[in-house]
Coordinates of C-alpha atoms and ligand atoms in Angstrom, one line a residue:
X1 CA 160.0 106.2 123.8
X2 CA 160.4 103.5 121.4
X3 CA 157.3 101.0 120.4
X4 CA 156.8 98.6 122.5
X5 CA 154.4 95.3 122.1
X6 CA 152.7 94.6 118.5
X7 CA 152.7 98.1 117.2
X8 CA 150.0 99.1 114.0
X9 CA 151.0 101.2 111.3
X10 CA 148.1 103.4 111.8
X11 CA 149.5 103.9 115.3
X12 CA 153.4 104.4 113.8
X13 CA 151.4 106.7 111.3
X14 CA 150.1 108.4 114.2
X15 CA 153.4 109.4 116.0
X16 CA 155.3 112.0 115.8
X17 CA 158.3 110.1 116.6
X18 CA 161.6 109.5 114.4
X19 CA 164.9 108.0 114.4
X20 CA 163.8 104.5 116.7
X21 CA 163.6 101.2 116.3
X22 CA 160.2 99.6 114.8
X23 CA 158.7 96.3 113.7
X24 CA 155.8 96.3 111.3
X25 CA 153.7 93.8 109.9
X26 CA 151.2 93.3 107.2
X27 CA 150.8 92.5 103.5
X28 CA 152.7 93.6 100.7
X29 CA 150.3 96.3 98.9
X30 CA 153.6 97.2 96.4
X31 CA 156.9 96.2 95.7
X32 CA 159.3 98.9 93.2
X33 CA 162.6 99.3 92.8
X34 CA 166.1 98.9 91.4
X35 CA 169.2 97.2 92.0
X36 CA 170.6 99.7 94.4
X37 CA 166.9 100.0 96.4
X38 CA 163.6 98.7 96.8
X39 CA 160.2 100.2 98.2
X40 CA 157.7 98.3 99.7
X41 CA 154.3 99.6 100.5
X42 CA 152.9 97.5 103.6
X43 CA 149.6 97.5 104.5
X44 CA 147.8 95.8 108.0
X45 CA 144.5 97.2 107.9
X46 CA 144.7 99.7 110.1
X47 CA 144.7 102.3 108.4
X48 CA 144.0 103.0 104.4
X49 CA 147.8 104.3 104.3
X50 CA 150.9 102.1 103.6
X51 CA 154.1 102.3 105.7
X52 CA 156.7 102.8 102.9
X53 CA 159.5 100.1 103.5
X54 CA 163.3 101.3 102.1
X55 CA 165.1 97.8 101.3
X56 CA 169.0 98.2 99.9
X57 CA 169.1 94.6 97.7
X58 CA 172.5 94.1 98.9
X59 CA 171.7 93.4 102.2
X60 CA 169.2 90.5 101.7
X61 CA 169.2 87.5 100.0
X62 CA 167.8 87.2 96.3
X63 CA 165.6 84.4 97.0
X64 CA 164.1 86.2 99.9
X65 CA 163.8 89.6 97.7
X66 CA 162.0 87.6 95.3
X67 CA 159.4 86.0 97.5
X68 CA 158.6 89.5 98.4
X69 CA 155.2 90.3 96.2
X70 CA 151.7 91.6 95.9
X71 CA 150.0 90.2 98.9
X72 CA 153.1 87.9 100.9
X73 CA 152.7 88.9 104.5
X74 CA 156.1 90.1 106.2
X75 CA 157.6 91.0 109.3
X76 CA 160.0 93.6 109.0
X77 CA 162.4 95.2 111.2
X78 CA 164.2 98.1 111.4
X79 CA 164.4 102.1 112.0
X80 CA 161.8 104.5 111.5
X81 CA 163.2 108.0 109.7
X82 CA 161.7 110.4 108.2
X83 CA 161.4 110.1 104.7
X84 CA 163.5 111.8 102.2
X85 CA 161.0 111.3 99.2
X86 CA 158.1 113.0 99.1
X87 CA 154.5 111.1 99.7
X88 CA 154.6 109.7 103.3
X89 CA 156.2 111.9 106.2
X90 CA 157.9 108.6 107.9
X91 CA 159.4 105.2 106.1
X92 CA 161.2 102.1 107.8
X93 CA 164.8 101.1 106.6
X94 CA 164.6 97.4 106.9
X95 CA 167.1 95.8 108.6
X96 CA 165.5 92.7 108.9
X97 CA 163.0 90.6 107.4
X98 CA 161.0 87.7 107.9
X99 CA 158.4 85.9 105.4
X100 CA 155.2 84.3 107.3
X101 CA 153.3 84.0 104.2
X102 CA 154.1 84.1 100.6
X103 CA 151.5 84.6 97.8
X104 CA 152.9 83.5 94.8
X105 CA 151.9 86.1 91.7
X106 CA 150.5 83.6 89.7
X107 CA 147.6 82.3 91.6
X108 CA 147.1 85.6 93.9
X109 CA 144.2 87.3 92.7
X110 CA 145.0 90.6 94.3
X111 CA 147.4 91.8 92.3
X112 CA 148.4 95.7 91.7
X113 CA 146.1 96.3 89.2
X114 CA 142.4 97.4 89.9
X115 CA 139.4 95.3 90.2
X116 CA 135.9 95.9 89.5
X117 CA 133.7 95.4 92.4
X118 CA 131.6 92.7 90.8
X119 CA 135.4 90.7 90.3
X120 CA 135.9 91.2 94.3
X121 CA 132.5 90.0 95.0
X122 CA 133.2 86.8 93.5
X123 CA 136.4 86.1 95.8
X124 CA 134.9 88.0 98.8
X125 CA 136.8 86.2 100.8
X126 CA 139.8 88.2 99.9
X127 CA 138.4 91.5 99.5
X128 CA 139.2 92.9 103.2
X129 CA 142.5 92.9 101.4
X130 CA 141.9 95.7 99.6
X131 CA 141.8 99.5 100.1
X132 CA 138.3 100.1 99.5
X133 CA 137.0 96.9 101.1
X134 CA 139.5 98.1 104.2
X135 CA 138.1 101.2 104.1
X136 CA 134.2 100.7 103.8
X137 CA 134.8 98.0 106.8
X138 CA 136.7 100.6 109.1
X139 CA 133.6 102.9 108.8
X140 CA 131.3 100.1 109.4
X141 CA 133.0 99.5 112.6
X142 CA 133.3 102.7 113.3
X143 CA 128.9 103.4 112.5
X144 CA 128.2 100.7 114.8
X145 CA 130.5 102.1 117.7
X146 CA 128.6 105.2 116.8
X147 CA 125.5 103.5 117.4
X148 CA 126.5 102.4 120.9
X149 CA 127.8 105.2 122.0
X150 CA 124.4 107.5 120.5
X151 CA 122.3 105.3 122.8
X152 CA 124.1 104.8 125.5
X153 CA 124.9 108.4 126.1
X154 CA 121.3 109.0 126.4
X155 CA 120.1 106.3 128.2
X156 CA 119.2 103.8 126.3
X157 CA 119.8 100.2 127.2
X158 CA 121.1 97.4 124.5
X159 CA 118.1 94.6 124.4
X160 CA 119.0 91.9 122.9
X161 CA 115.6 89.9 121.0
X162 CA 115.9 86.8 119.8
X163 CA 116.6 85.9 116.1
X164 CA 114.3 82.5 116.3
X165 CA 111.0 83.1 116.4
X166 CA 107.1 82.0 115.9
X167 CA 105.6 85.3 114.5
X168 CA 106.6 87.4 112.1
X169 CA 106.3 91.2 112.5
X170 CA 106.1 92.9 109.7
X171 CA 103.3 90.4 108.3
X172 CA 105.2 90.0 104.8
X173 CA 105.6 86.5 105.0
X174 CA 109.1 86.1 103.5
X175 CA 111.0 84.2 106.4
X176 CA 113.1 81.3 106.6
X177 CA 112.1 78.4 108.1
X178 CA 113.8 76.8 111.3
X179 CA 113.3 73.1 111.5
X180 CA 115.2 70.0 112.4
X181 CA 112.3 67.9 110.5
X182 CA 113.2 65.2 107.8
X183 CA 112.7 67.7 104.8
X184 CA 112.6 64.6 102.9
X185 CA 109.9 62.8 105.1
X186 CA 108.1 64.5 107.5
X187 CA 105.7 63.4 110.0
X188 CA 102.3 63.8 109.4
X189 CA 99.3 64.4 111.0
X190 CA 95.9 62.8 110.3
X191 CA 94.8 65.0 107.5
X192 CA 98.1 65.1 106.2
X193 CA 99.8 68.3 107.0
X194 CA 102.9 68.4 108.4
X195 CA 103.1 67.7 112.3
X196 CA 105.2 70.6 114.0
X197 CA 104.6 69.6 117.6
X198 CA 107.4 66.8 116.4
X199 CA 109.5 69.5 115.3
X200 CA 112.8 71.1 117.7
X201 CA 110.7 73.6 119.2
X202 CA 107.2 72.1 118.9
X203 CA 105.7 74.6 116.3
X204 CA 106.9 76.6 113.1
X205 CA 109.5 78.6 113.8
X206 CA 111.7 81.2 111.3
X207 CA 114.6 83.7 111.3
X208 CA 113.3 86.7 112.8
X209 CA 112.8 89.7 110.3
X210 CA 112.7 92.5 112.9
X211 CA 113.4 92.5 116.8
X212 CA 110.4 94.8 117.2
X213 CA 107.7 92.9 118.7
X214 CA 110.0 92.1 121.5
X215 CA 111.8 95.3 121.8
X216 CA 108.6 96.4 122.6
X217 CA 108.3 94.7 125.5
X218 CA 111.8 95.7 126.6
X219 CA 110.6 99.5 126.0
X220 CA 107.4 98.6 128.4
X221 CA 110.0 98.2 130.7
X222 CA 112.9 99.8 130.7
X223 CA 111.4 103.1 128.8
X224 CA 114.1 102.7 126.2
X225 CA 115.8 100.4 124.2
X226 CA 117.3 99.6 121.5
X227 CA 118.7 96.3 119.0
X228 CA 121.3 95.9 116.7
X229 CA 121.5 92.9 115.2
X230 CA 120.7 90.3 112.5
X231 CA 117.5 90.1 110.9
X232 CA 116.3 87.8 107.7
X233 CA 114.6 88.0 104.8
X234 CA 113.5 85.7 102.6
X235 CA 112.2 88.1 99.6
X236 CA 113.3 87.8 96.2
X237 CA 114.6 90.8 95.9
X238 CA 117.5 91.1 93.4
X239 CA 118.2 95.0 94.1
X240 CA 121.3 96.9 95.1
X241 CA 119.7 97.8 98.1
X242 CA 118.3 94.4 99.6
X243 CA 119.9 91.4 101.5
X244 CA 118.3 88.5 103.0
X245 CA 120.5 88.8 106.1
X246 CA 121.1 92.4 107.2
X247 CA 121.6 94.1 110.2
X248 CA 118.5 96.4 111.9
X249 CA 118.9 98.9 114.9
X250 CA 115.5 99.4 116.6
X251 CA 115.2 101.8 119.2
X252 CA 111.6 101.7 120.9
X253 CA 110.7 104.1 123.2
X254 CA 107.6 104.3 125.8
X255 CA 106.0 107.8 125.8
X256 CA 107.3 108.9 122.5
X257 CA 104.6 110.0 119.9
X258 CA 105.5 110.0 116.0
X259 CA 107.0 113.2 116.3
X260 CA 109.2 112.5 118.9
X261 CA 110.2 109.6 116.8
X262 CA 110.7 111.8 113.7
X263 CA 112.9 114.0 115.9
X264 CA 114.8 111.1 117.1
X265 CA 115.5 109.4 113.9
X266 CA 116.8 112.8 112.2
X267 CA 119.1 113.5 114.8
X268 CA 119.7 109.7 115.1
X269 CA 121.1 109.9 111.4
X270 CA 123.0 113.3 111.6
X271 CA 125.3 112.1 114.3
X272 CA 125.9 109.5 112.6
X273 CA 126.8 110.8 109.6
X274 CA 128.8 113.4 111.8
X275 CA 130.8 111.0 113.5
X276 CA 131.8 109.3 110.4
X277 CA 133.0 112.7 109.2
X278 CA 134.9 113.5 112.5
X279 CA 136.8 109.8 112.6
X280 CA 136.9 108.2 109.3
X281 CA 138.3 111.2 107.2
X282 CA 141.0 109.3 106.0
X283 CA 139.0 106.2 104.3
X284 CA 136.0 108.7 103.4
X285 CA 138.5 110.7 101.3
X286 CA 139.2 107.5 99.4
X287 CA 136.1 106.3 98.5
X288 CA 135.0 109.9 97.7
X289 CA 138.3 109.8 95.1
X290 CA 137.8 106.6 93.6
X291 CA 133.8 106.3 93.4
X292 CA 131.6 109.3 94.5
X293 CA 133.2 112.7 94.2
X294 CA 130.3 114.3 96.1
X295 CA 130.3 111.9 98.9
X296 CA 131.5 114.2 101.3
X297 CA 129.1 117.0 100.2
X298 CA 126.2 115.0 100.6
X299 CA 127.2 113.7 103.7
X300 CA 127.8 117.4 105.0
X301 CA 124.5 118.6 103.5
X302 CA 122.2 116.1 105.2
X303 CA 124.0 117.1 108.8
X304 CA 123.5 120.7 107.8
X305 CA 119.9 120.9 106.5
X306 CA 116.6 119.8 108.5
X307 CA 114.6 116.8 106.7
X308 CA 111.4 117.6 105.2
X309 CA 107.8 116.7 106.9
X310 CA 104.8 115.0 104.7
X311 CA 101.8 113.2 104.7
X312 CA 102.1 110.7 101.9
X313 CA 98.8 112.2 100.7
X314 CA 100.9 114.9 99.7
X315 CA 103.6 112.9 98.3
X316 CA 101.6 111.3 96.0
X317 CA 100.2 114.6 94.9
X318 CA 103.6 116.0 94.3
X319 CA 104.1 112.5 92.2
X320 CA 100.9 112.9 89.8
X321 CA 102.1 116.3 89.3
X322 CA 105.1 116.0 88.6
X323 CA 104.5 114.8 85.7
X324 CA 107.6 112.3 85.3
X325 CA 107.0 109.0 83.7
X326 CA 107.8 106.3 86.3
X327 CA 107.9 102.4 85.5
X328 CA 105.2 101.8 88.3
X329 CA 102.8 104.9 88.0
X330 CA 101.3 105.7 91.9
X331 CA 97.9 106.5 93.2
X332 CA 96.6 107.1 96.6
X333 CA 96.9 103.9 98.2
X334 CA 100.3 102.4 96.4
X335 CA 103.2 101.1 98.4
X336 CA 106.1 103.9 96.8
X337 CA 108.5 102.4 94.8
X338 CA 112.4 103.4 95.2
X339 CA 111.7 105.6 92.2
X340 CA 109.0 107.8 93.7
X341 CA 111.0 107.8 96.8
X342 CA 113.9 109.3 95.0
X343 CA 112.2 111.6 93.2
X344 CA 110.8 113.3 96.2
X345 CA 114.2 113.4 97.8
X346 CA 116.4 113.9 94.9
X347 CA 114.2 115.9 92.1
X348 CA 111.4 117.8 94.1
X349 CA 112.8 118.1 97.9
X350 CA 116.6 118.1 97.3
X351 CA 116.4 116.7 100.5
X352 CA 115.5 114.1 102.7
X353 CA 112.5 113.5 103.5
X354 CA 110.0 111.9 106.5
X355 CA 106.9 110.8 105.0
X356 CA 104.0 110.1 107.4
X357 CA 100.6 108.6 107.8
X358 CA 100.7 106.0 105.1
X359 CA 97.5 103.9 104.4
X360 CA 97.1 101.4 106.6
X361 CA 96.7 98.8 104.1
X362 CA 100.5 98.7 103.0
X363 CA 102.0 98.7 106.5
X364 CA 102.0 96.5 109.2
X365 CA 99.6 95.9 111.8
X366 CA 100.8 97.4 114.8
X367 CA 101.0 100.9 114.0
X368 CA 98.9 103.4 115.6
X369 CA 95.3 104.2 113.5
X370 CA 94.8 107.4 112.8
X371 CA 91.0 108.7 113.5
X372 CA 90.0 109.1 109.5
X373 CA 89.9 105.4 110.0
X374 CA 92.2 105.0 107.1
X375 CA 95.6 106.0 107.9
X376 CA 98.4 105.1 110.2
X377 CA 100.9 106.8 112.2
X378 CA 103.8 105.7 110.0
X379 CA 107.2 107.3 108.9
X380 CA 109.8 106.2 106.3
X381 CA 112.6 108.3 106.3
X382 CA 114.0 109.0 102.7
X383 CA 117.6 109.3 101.4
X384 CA 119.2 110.2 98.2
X385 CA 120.5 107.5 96.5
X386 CA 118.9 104.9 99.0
X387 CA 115.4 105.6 99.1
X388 CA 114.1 103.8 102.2
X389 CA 116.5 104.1 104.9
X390 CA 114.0 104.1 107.6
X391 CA 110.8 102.8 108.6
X392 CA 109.0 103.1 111.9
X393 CA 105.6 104.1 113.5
X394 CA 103.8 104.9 116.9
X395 CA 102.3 101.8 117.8
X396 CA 98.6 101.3 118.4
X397 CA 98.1 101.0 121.8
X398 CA 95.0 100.6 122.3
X399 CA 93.8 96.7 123.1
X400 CA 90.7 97.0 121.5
X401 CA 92.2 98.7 118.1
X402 CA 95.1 96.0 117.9
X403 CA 93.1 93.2 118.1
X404 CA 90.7 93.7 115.9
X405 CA 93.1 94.9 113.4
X406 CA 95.1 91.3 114.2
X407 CA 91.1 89.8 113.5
X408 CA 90.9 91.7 110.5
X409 CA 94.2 90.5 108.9
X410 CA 93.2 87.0 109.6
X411 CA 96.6 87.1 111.8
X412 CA 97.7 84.1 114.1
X413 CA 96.7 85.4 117.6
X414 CA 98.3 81.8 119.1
X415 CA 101.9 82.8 118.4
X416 CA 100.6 86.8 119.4
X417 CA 98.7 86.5 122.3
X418 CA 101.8 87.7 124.6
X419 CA 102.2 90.6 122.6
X420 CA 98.5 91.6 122.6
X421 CA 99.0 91.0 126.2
X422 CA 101.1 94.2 126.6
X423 CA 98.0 96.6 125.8
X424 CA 96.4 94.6 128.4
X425 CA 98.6 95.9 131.3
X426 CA 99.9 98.6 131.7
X427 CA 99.9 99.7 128.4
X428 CA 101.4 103.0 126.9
X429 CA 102.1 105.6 124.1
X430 CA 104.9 103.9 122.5
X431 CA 106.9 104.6 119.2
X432 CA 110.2 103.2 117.6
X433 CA 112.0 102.6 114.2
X434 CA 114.3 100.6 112.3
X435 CA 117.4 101.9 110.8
X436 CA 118.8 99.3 107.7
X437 CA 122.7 99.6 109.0
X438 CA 123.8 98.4 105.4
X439 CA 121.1 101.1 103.8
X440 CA 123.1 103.4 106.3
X441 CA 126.6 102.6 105.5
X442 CA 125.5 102.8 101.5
X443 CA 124.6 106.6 102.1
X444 CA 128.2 106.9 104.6
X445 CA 130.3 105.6 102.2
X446 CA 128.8 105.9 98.6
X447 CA 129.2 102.7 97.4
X448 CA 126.2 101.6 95.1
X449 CA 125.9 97.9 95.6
X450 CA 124.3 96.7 99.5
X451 CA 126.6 93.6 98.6
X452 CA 129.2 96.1 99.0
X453 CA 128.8 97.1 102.4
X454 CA 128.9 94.2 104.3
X455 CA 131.9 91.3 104.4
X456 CA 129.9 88.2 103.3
X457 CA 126.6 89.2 101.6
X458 CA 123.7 86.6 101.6
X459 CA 121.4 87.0 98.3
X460 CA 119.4 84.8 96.5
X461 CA 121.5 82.2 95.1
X462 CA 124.7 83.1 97.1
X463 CA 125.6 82.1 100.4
X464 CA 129.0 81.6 99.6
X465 CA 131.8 81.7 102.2
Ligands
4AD1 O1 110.7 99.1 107.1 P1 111.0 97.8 107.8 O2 110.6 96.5 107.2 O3 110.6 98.0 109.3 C1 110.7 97.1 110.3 O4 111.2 96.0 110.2 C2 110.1 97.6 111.6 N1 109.9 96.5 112.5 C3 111.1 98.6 112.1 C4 110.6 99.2 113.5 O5 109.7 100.0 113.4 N2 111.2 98.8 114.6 O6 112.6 97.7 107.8 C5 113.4 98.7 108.5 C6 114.6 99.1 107.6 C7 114.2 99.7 106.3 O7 113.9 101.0 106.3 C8 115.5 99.4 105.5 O8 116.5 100.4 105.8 C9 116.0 98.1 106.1 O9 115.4 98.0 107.4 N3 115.7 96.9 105.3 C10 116.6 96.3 104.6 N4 117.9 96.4 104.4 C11 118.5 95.6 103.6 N5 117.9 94.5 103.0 C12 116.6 94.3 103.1 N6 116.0 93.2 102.5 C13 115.9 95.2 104.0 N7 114.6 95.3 104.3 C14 114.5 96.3 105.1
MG2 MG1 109.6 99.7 105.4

């Protein structure tokens, strides 16, 4: 059988076939040679491996030969053989060739050489171009497919929340602003503050940070859900591991207490990391040559070895004993820092870990209140080299508990009233998480940088592209 219809080189790659007729496309990765032959490497993305395209010089014109260079996208025609050198098991001998782009060497930034990550983030617009930016974009793909197919198969159903909202759910404060007021003159009311009932949707509005609050509703419903998409947030965080616009699952699930939850977050995270194993071999091996020679042993280990349990009273005993000089030193009541987290998991543990029952005072009002009045039924799942890659919680359900903890923070009940609403009727034990998908696909595919993760990262000062 010869290919048939546009044909990838992954799926060329793939076959077993020789000795037939083949068009290819993509970009020029390589171009080497001699008078008597060239070699091309082309590239299309589908794959992290080049088809290796056999030119004899004589056969072509000069002009179009030259044209041929780092990054000029081709079409190119001709028979698939097995290939005498060693390398690559199959190569094309071109018969013909056709130019549809060139990218002229001396304004194409992607040339052979190697670039450093920070160079690449400047012109991300390009870097999908490259092997590892091809590579850590596969395996995204191929998490969130993952993530579909995890839910689906066990009933789940895909609820989609909305990214403009009036409240803000994790009670941080750090959202952006929706409006289609004058910035520069807005109306007023009497005593001078600005008049929102004028504005698009009649009050404040913002960019959701977190599809919880109406997940939960969906999870009221349907039993369970779960979200993947967008969320915003407008901290000032200049880390490697924060964005202001990243993507969030949250499952939520009615009748799950906070060890269900525990249960379904670690083996949440282990098939994920499993399936990334099982289908992105190919681009994991890369990145694990060029940046992070123990990516695939950490990935393996964290399949392989349960997660450890603890109270975060415990936690921050093992952190005053440790006796370890941190930057921000911890007591009982201190929101951990990435380097407490990391100690546990990397230097104590060697593991990761699910730390529970926080005080309430540094997490977010809707989790469930723990009877020594001054805990809550929280968990933050901890990773090596992440820290924080997942926080969730049973939820209070109780009406009476909820709202007064809503009084207590002085929180807006107008833009919460529906949500209180749910403990009104028909309420239930409920529980759910939130899984950071670029804190994820930092652990998958050992890159350091969040920025590096995702195609077009939005930090402060950069929205570009
Ligand atoms: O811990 P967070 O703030 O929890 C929530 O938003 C809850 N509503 C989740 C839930 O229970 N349904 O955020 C959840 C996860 C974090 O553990 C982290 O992985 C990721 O979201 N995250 C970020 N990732 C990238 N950039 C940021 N600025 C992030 N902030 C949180
Ligand atoms: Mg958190």
């Amino acid at each position: 059988m010869a290919f048939t219809g546009r044909v990838t080189i992954a799926q060329i790659l793939r076959s077993t076939e020789v000795d037939v007729a083949v068009t290819v496309k993509g970009w020029v990765r390589t171009k080497r040679g001699n008078k008597n032959v060239a070699f091309i490497a082309l590239n299309d993305g589908s794959t992290i491996n080049n088809i290796q395209i056999v030119v004899n010089p004589n056969d072509f014109p000069e002009e179009l030969l030259k044209n041929i260079t780092t990054g000029a996208c081709l079409r190119v025609e001709g028979m698939l053989v097995q290939s005498v050198g060693s390398g690559q098991p199959v190569e094309v001998q071109a018969r013909e060739i056709e130019i549809y782009g060139k990218a002229d060497p001396e304004s194409y930034p992607l040339q052979k050489k190697g670039h450093t990550l920070e160079f690449l983030r400047d012109i991300a617009y390009l870097r999908p171009r490259t092997n590892t930016f091809g590579a850590v974009l596969r395996i995204r793909h191929a998490m969130a497919y993952a993530i579909h197919k995890y839910f689906n198969d066990r009933g789940f159903y895909y609820f989609h929340t909305p990214l403009i909202t009036a409240s803000d759910c994790e009670g941080a404060g750090a959202m952006f602003e929706v409006t289609t007021l004058d910035m520069k003159n807005p109306p007023r009311t009497e005593d001078g503050a600005i008049d929102y009932s004028q504005d698009f949707f009649g009050k404040p509005c913002n960019l959701t940070v977190s599809g919880q609050l109406e997940g939960e509703l969906g999870a009221l419903a349907l039993s369970q859900i779960y979200t993947f998409g967008p969320t915003f947030r407008a901290e000032n965080s200049n880390t490697p591991r924060h964005l202001a616009e990243f993507w969030m699952i949250e499952p939520e699930m009615a009748f799950y207490e906070l060890e269900d939850d525990m249960n379904l977050a670690e083996d949440f995270i282990k098939y994920l990391v499993q399936y990334a194993l099982d289908n992105c071999a190919d681009d994991l091996a890369f990145l694990e040559k060029m940046y992070d020679k123990e990516l695939t042993e950490r990935l393996r280990f964290v399949v392989e070895n349960d997660f450890v349990r603890l109270d975060y009273t415990d936690g921050i005993e093992i952190l005053q004993k440790s006796g370890e000089k941190f930057e921000f030193p911890c007591d009982w009541g201190c929101d951990l820092q990435s380097e407490h987290e990391r100690y546990l998991v990397e230097k104590h543990f060697k593991k990761p870990v699910i730390l529970i029952n926080y005080p309430k005072e540094i997490k977010a009002f809707y989790m469930k209140q723990n009877e020594d009045g001054k805990t809550v039924r929280a968990m933050d799942v901890l990773f090596p080299k992440i820290g924080e890659i997942i926080g969730g919680s049973e939820r209070e359900a109780d009406f009476d508990k909820l709202n007064a903890r809503v009084e207590e923070l002085g929180m807006s009940k107008e833009s919460l009233w529906w949500y209180l609403d749910t403990r009104r009727w028909g309420s239930a034990p409920h529980s759910g998480f939130g899984l950071g998908f670029e804190r994820l696909l930092l652990f998958v595919t050992g890159m350091s940088n969040i920025r590096d993760v995702i195609p077009f990262p939005r930090t402060p000062k950069n929205a570009e592209f």
